[in-house]
């Protein structure tokens, strides 16, 4: 499903200006169609997961500091 800048900003709880900047820099997966940016929500969600691969596993693993 393709989403607009506004929809992605709401989804990620970011400002629209931040989403535009991230799309322009290539930091956030996006496609420019004409003059408008569009985002594949599945790709955006995958990108979010890749930003913090340890999320969700922290409580099941102890760190050396815990010993």
N, CA, C and O atoms as a Tinker XYZ file with bonds, in Angstrom:
   268  protein
     1  N      0.837000   -1.176000    0.000000    73     2
     2  CA     0.000000    0.000000    0.000000    64     1     3
     3  C      0.881000    1.237000    0.000000    63     2     4     5
     4  O      1.811000    1.344000    0.799000    81     3
     5  N      0.592000    2.160000   -0.884000    73     3     6
     6  CA     1.356000    3.406000   -0.977000    64     5     7
     7  C      0.754000    4.443000   -0.049000    63     6     8     9
     8  O     -0.465000    4.592000    0.030000    81     7
     9  N      1.623000    5.160000    0.654000    73     7    10
    10  CA     1.178000    6.171000    1.606000    64     9    11
    11  C      1.791000    7.520000    1.250000    63    10    12    13
    12  O      2.822000    7.597000    0.581000    81    11
    13  N      1.140000    8.568000    1.706000    73    11    14
    14  CA     1.617000    9.932000    1.493000    64    13    15
    15  C      2.576000   10.341000    2.612000    63    14    16    17
    16  O      2.722000    9.637000    3.611000    81    15
    17  N      3.219000   11.484000    2.427000    73    15    18
    18  CA     4.102000   12.023000    3.462000    64    17    19
    19  C      3.321000   12.209000    4.758000    63    18    20    21
    20  O      3.800000   11.848000    5.833000    81    19
    21  N      2.135000   12.765000    4.658000    73    19    22
    22  CA     1.319000   12.992000    5.850000    64    21    23
    23  C      1.012000   11.686000    6.576000    63    22    24    25
    24  O      1.115000   11.616000    7.801000    81    23
    25  N      0.635000   10.652000    5.824000    73    23    26
    26  CA     0.313000    9.365000    6.442000    64    25    27
    27  C      1.536000    8.745000    7.114000    63    26    28    29
    28  O      1.430000    8.190000    8.208000    81    27
    29  N      2.688000    8.839000    6.466000    73    27    30
    30  CA     3.917000    8.272000    7.048000    64    29    31
    31  C      4.327000    9.068000    8.283000    63    30    32    33
    32  O      4.766000    8.493000    9.279000    81    31
    33  N      4.186000   10.383000    8.218000    73    31    34
    34  CA     4.511000   11.207000    9.384000    64    33    35
    35  C      3.653000   10.805000   10.581000    63    34    36    37
    36  O      4.158000   10.694000   11.699000    81    35
    37  N      2.378000   10.590000   10.354000    73    35    38
    38  CA     1.495000   10.154000   11.434000    64    37    39
    39  C      1.875000    8.755000   11.915000    63    38    40    41
    40  O      1.898000    8.491000   13.118000    81    39
    41  N      2.169000    7.865000   10.978000    73    39    42
    42  CA     2.524000    6.479000   11.297000    64    41    43
    43  C      3.787000    6.422000   12.159000    63    42    44    45
    44  O      3.862000    5.637000   13.104000    81    43
    45  N      4.773000    7.251000   11.833000    73    43    46
    46  CA     6.054000    7.238000   12.547000    64    45    47
    47  C      6.123000    8.269000   13.666000    63    46    48    49
    48  O      7.119000    8.344000   14.386000    81    47
    49  N      5.070000    9.062000   13.812000    73    47    50
    50  CA     5.018000   10.140000   14.804000    64    49    51
    51  C      6.190000   11.106000   14.614000    63    50    52    53
    52  O      6.899000   11.447000   15.561000    81    51
    53  N      6.369000   11.534000   13.363000    73    51    54
    54  CA     7.377000   12.521000   12.990000    64    53    55
    55  C      6.670000   13.678000   12.306000    63    54    56    57
    56  O      5.512000   13.565000   11.904000    81    55
    57  N      7.376000   14.786000   12.180000    73    55    58
    58  CA     6.802000   15.899000   11.424000    64    57    59
    59  C      6.886000   15.589000    9.933000    63    58    60    61
    60  O      7.713000   14.787000    9.499000    81    59
    61  N      6.026000   16.230000    9.165000    73    59    62
    62  CA     6.076000   16.059000    7.718000    64    61    63
    63  C      7.412000   16.559000    7.170000    63    62    64    65
    64  O      7.951000   15.973000    6.232000    81    63
    65  N      7.954000   17.642000    7.747000    73    63    66
    66  CA     9.241000   18.177000    7.299000    64    65    67
    67  C     10.355000   17.147000    7.493000    63    66    68    69
    68  O     11.237000   17.021000    6.643000    81    67
    69  N     10.318000   16.422000    8.591000    73    67    70
    70  CA    11.332000   15.390000    8.860000    64    69    71
    71  C     11.199000   14.252000    7.850000    63    70    72    73
    72  O     12.204000   13.746000    7.351000    81    71
    73  N      9.984000   13.852000    7.551000    73    71    74
    74  CA     9.770000   12.778000    6.578000    64    73    75
    75  C     10.278000   13.203000    5.203000    63    74    76    77
    76  O     10.938000   12.422000    4.517000    81    75
    77  N      9.975000   14.443000    4.795000    73    75    78
    78  CA    10.494000   14.954000    3.515000    64    77    79
    79  C     12.017000   14.915000    3.502000    63    78    80    81
    80  O     12.623000   14.458000    2.533000    81    79
    81  N     12.624000   15.389000    4.564000    73    79    82
    82  CA    14.088000   15.435000    4.631000    64    81    83
    83  C     14.687000   14.030000    4.564000    63    82    84    85
    84  O     15.688000   13.816000    3.880000    81    83
    85  N     14.093000   13.093000    5.255000    73    83    86
    86  CA    14.597000   11.721000    5.261000    64    85    87
    87  C     14.410000   11.068000    3.900000    63    86    88    89
    88  O     15.261000   10.291000    3.467000    81    87
    89  N     13.311000   11.371000    3.222000    73    87    90
    90  CA    13.073000   10.829000    1.883000    64    89    91
    91  C     14.095000   11.400000    0.898000    63    90    92    93
    92  O     14.678000   10.659000    0.106000    81    91
    93  N     14.309000   12.711000    0.948000    73    91    94
    94  CA    15.272000   13.363000    0.040000    64    93    95
    95  C     16.690000   12.826000    0.235000    63    94    96    97
    96  O     17.431000   12.649000   -0.732000    81    95
    97  N     17.062000   12.570000    1.489000    73    95    98
    98  CA    18.424000   12.106000    1.770000    64    97    99
    99  C     18.612000   10.616000    1.501000    63    98   100   101
   100  O     19.740000   10.124000    1.466000    81    99
   101  N     17.499000    9.899000    1.312000    73    99   102
   102  CA    17.580000    8.457000    1.089000    64   101   103
   103  C     17.582000    7.653000    2.375000    63   102   104   105
   104  O     17.715000    6.430000    2.339000    81   103
   105  N     17.437000    8.323000    3.511000    73   103   106
   106  CA    17.431000    7.626000    4.795000    64   105   107
   107  C     16.172000    6.785000    4.986000    63   106   108   109
   108  O     16.201000    5.753000    5.657000    81   107
   109  N     15.079000    7.230000    4.398000    73   107   110
   110  CA    13.800000    6.544000    4.518000    64   109   111
   111  C     13.402000    6.028000    3.132000    63   110   112   113
   112  O     13.436000    6.789000    2.165000    81   111
   113  N     13.027000    4.753000    3.018000    73   111   114
   114  CA    12.663000    4.228000    1.698000    64   113   115
   115  C     11.441000    4.946000    1.127000    63   114   116   117
   116  O     10.377000    4.973000    1.746000    81   115
   117  N     11.610000    5.522000   -0.055000    73   115   118
   118  CA    10.536000    6.292000   -0.674000    64   117   119
   119  C     10.703000    6.299000   -2.177000    63   118   120   121
   120  O     11.788000    6.039000   -2.697000    81   119
   121  N      9.621000    6.598000   -2.867000    73   119   122
   122  CA     9.618000    6.719000   -4.315000    64   121   123
   123  C      9.000000    8.055000   -4.671000    63   122   124   125
   124  O      7.954000    8.427000   -4.139000    81   123
   125  N      9.645000    8.769000   -5.566000    73   123   126
   126  CA     9.084000   10.040000   -6.005000    64   125   127
   127  C      8.312000    9.785000   -7.294000    63   126   128   129
   128  O      8.876000    9.314000   -8.281000    81   127
   129  N      7.040000   10.094000   -7.279000    73   127   130
   130  CA     6.162000    9.924000   -8.432000    64   129   131
   131  C      5.763000   11.323000   -8.870000    63   130   132   133
   132  O      4.950000   11.983000   -8.223000    81   131
   133  N      6.339000   11.762000   -9.966000    73   131   134
   134  CA     6.142000   13.144000  -10.385000    64   133   135
   135  C      6.803000   14.055000   -9.374000    63   134   136   137
   136  O      8.014000   13.981000   -9.163000    81   135
   137  N      6.024000   14.906000   -8.753000    73   135   138
   138  CA     6.570000   15.809000   -7.740000    64   137   139
   139  C      6.213000   15.369000   -6.324000    63   138   140   141
   140  O      6.498000   16.080000   -5.360000    81   139
   141  N      5.587000   14.194000   -6.197000    73   139   142
   142  CA     5.117000   13.747000   -4.891000    64   141   143
   143  C      5.874000   12.511000   -4.413000    63   142   144   145
   144  O      6.184000   11.614000   -5.197000    81   143
   145  N      6.165000   12.479000   -3.119000    73   143   146
   146  CA     6.786000   11.312000   -2.507000    64   145   147
   147  C      5.703000   10.313000   -2.113000    63   146   148   149
   148  O      4.640000   10.690000   -1.620000    81   147
   149  N      5.989000    9.042000   -2.338000    73   147   150
   150  CA     5.101000    7.967000   -1.902000    64   149   151
   151  C      5.951000    6.921000   -1.182000    63   150   152   153
   152  O      7.127000    6.729000   -1.490000    81   151
   153  N      5.329000    6.261000   -0.229000    73   151   154
   154  CA     6.027000    5.311000    0.636000    64   153   155
   155  C      5.252000    4.010000    0.685000    63   154   156   157
   156  O      4.034000    4.004000    0.857000    81   155
   157  N      5.970000    2.906000    0.532000    73   155   158
   158  CA     5.366000    1.583000    0.706000    64   157   159
   159  C      5.405000    1.307000    2.209000    63   158   160   161
   160  O      6.484000    1.178000    2.788000    81   159
   161  N      4.255000    1.219000    2.830000    73   159   162
   162  CA     4.186000    1.064000    4.287000    64   161   163
   163  C      4.941000   -0.175000    4.757000    63   162   164   165
   164  O      5.584000   -0.129000    5.805000    81   163
   165  N      4.882000   -1.277000    4.018000    73   163   166
   166  CA     5.612000   -2.481000    4.413000    64   165   167
   167  C      7.118000   -2.213000    4.427000    63   166   168   169
   168  O      7.822000   -2.680000    5.323000    81   167
   169  N      7.614000   -1.466000    3.440000    73   167   170
   170  CA     9.044000   -1.122000    3.402000    64   169   171
   171  C      9.412000   -0.197000    4.555000    63   170   172   173
   172  O     10.477000   -0.343000    5.155000    81   171
   173  N      8.545000    0.744000    4.862000    73   171   174
   174  CA     8.799000    1.657000    5.980000    64   173   175
   175  C      8.848000    0.870000    7.287000    63   174   176   177
   176  O      9.733000    1.101000    8.112000    81   175
   177  N      7.917000   -0.050000    7.485000    73   175   178
   178  CA     7.915000   -0.865000    8.698000    64   177   179
   179  C      9.165000   -1.736000    8.790000    63   178   180   181
   180  O      9.733000   -1.887000    9.871000    81   179
   181  N      9.598000   -2.312000    7.667000    73   179   182
   182  CA    10.845000   -3.084000    7.655000    64   181   183
   183  C     12.026000   -2.191000    8.010000    63   182   184   185
   184  O     12.910000   -2.598000    8.764000    81   183
   185  N     12.043000   -0.974000    7.471000    73   183   186
   186  CA    13.112000   -0.018000    7.756000    64   185   187
   187  C     13.160000    0.293000    9.253000    63   186   188   189
   188  O     14.240000    0.366000    9.839000    81   187
   189  N     11.997000    0.475000    9.866000    73   187   190
   190  CA    11.946000    0.752000   11.299000    64   189   191
   191  C     12.555000   -0.408000   12.079000    63   190   192   193
   192  O     13.344000   -0.190000   12.999000    81   191
   193  N     12.196000   -1.637000   11.718000    73   191   194
   194  CA    12.735000   -2.811000   12.410000    64   193   195
   195  C     14.256000   -2.891000   12.265000    63   194   196   197
   196  O     14.951000   -3.269000   13.208000    81   195
   197  N     14.770000   -2.540000   11.096000    73   195   198
   198  CA    16.222000   -2.594000   10.879000    64   197   199
   199  C     16.971000   -1.511000   11.661000    63   198   200   201
   200  O     18.165000   -1.650000   11.926000    81   199
   201  N     16.279000   -0.446000   12.026000    73   199   202
   202  CA    16.933000    0.624000   12.772000    64   201   203
   203  C     17.293000    0.194000   14.188000    63   202   204   205
   204  O     18.228000    0.731000   14.783000    81   203
   205  N     16.563000   -0.761000   14.724000    73   203   206
   206  CA    16.808000   -1.232000   16.083000    64   205   207
   207  C     16.621000   -2.738000   16.128000    63   206   208   209
   208  O     15.622000   -3.225000   16.658000    81   207
   209  N     17.587000   -3.489000   15.569000    73   207   210
   210  CA    17.422000   -4.948000   15.485000    64   209   211
   211  C     17.374000   -5.639000   16.836000    63   210   212   213
   212  O     16.885000   -6.766000   16.920000    81   211
   213  N     17.860000   -5.010000   17.894000    73   211   214
   214  CA    17.858000   -5.633000   19.214000    64   213   215
   215  C     16.538000   -5.442000   19.938000    63   214   216   217
   216  O     16.320000   -6.050000   20.985000    81   215
   217  N     15.663000   -4.619000   19.410000    73   215   218
   218  CA    14.387000   -4.362000   20.077000    64   217   219
   219  C     13.612000   -5.654000   20.266000    63   218   220   221
   220  O     13.492000   -6.462000   19.345000    81   219
   221  N     13.103000   -5.834000   21.438000    73   219   222
   222  CA    12.321000   -7.026000   21.725000    64   221   223
   223  C     13.158000   -8.173000   22.262000    63   222   224   225
   224  O     12.612000   -9.101000   22.858000    81   223
   225  N     14.467000   -8.134000   22.067000    73   223   226
   226  CA    15.300000   -9.228000   22.570000    64   225   227
   227  C     16.105000   -8.812000   23.782000    63   226   228   229
   228  O     16.798000   -9.645000   24.368000    81   227
   229  N     16.037000   -7.544000   24.180000    73   227   230
   230  CA    16.847000   -7.053000   25.284000    64   229   231
   231  C     16.501000   -7.723000   26.599000    63   230   232   233
   232  O     17.393000   -8.014000   27.396000    81   231
   233  N     15.235000   -7.971000   26.842000    73   231   234
   234  CA    14.853000   -8.549000   28.128000    64   233   235
   235  C     15.193000  -10.031000   28.233000    63   234   236   237
   236  O     15.252000  -10.576000   29.335000    81   235
   237  N     15.417000  -10.687000   27.098000    73   235   238
   238  CA    15.708000  -12.115000   27.154000    64   237   239
   239  C     17.196000  -12.409000   27.195000    63   238   240   241
   240  O     17.594000  -13.562000   27.362000    81   239
   241  N     18.026000  -11.379000   27.045000    73   239   242
   242  CA    19.468000  -11.579000   27.068000    64   241   243
   243  C     20.072000  -10.744000   28.175000    63   242   244   245
   244  O     19.677000   -9.597000   28.386000    81   243
   245  N     21.032000  -11.323000   28.884000    73   243   246
   246  CA    21.716000  -10.533000   29.896000    64   245   247
   247  C     22.997000   -9.975000   29.305000    63   246   248   249
   248  O     23.620000  -10.590000   28.439000    81   247
   249  N     23.371000   -8.829000   29.775000    73   247   250
   250  CA    24.610000   -8.214000   29.298000    64   249   251
   251  C     25.728000   -8.555000   30.260000    63   250   252   253
   252  O     25.469000   -8.992000   31.382000    81   251
   253  N     26.989000   -8.359000   29.831000    73   251   254
   254  CA    28.121000   -8.635000   30.722000    64   253   255
   255  C     28.046000   -7.812000   32.006000    63   254   256   257
   256  O     28.559000   -8.241000   33.039000    81   255
   257  N     27.418000   -6.644000   31.959000    73   255   258
   258  CA    27.286000   -5.802000   33.150000    64   257   259
   259  C     26.383000   -6.435000   34.187000    63   258   260   261
   260  O     26.474000   -6.101000   35.369000    81   259
   261  N     25.499000   -7.358000   33.765000    73   259   262
   262  CA    24.574000   -7.990000   34.701000    64   261   263
   263  C     25.238000   -9.067000   35.530000    63   262   264   265
   264  O     24.673000   -9.504000   36.533000    81   263
   265  N     26.412000   -9.503000   35.142000    73   263   266
   266  CA    27.103000  -10.602000   35.826000    64   265   267
   267  C     27.878000  -10.130000   37.029000    63   266   268
   268  O     28.513000  -10.936000   37.710000    81   267
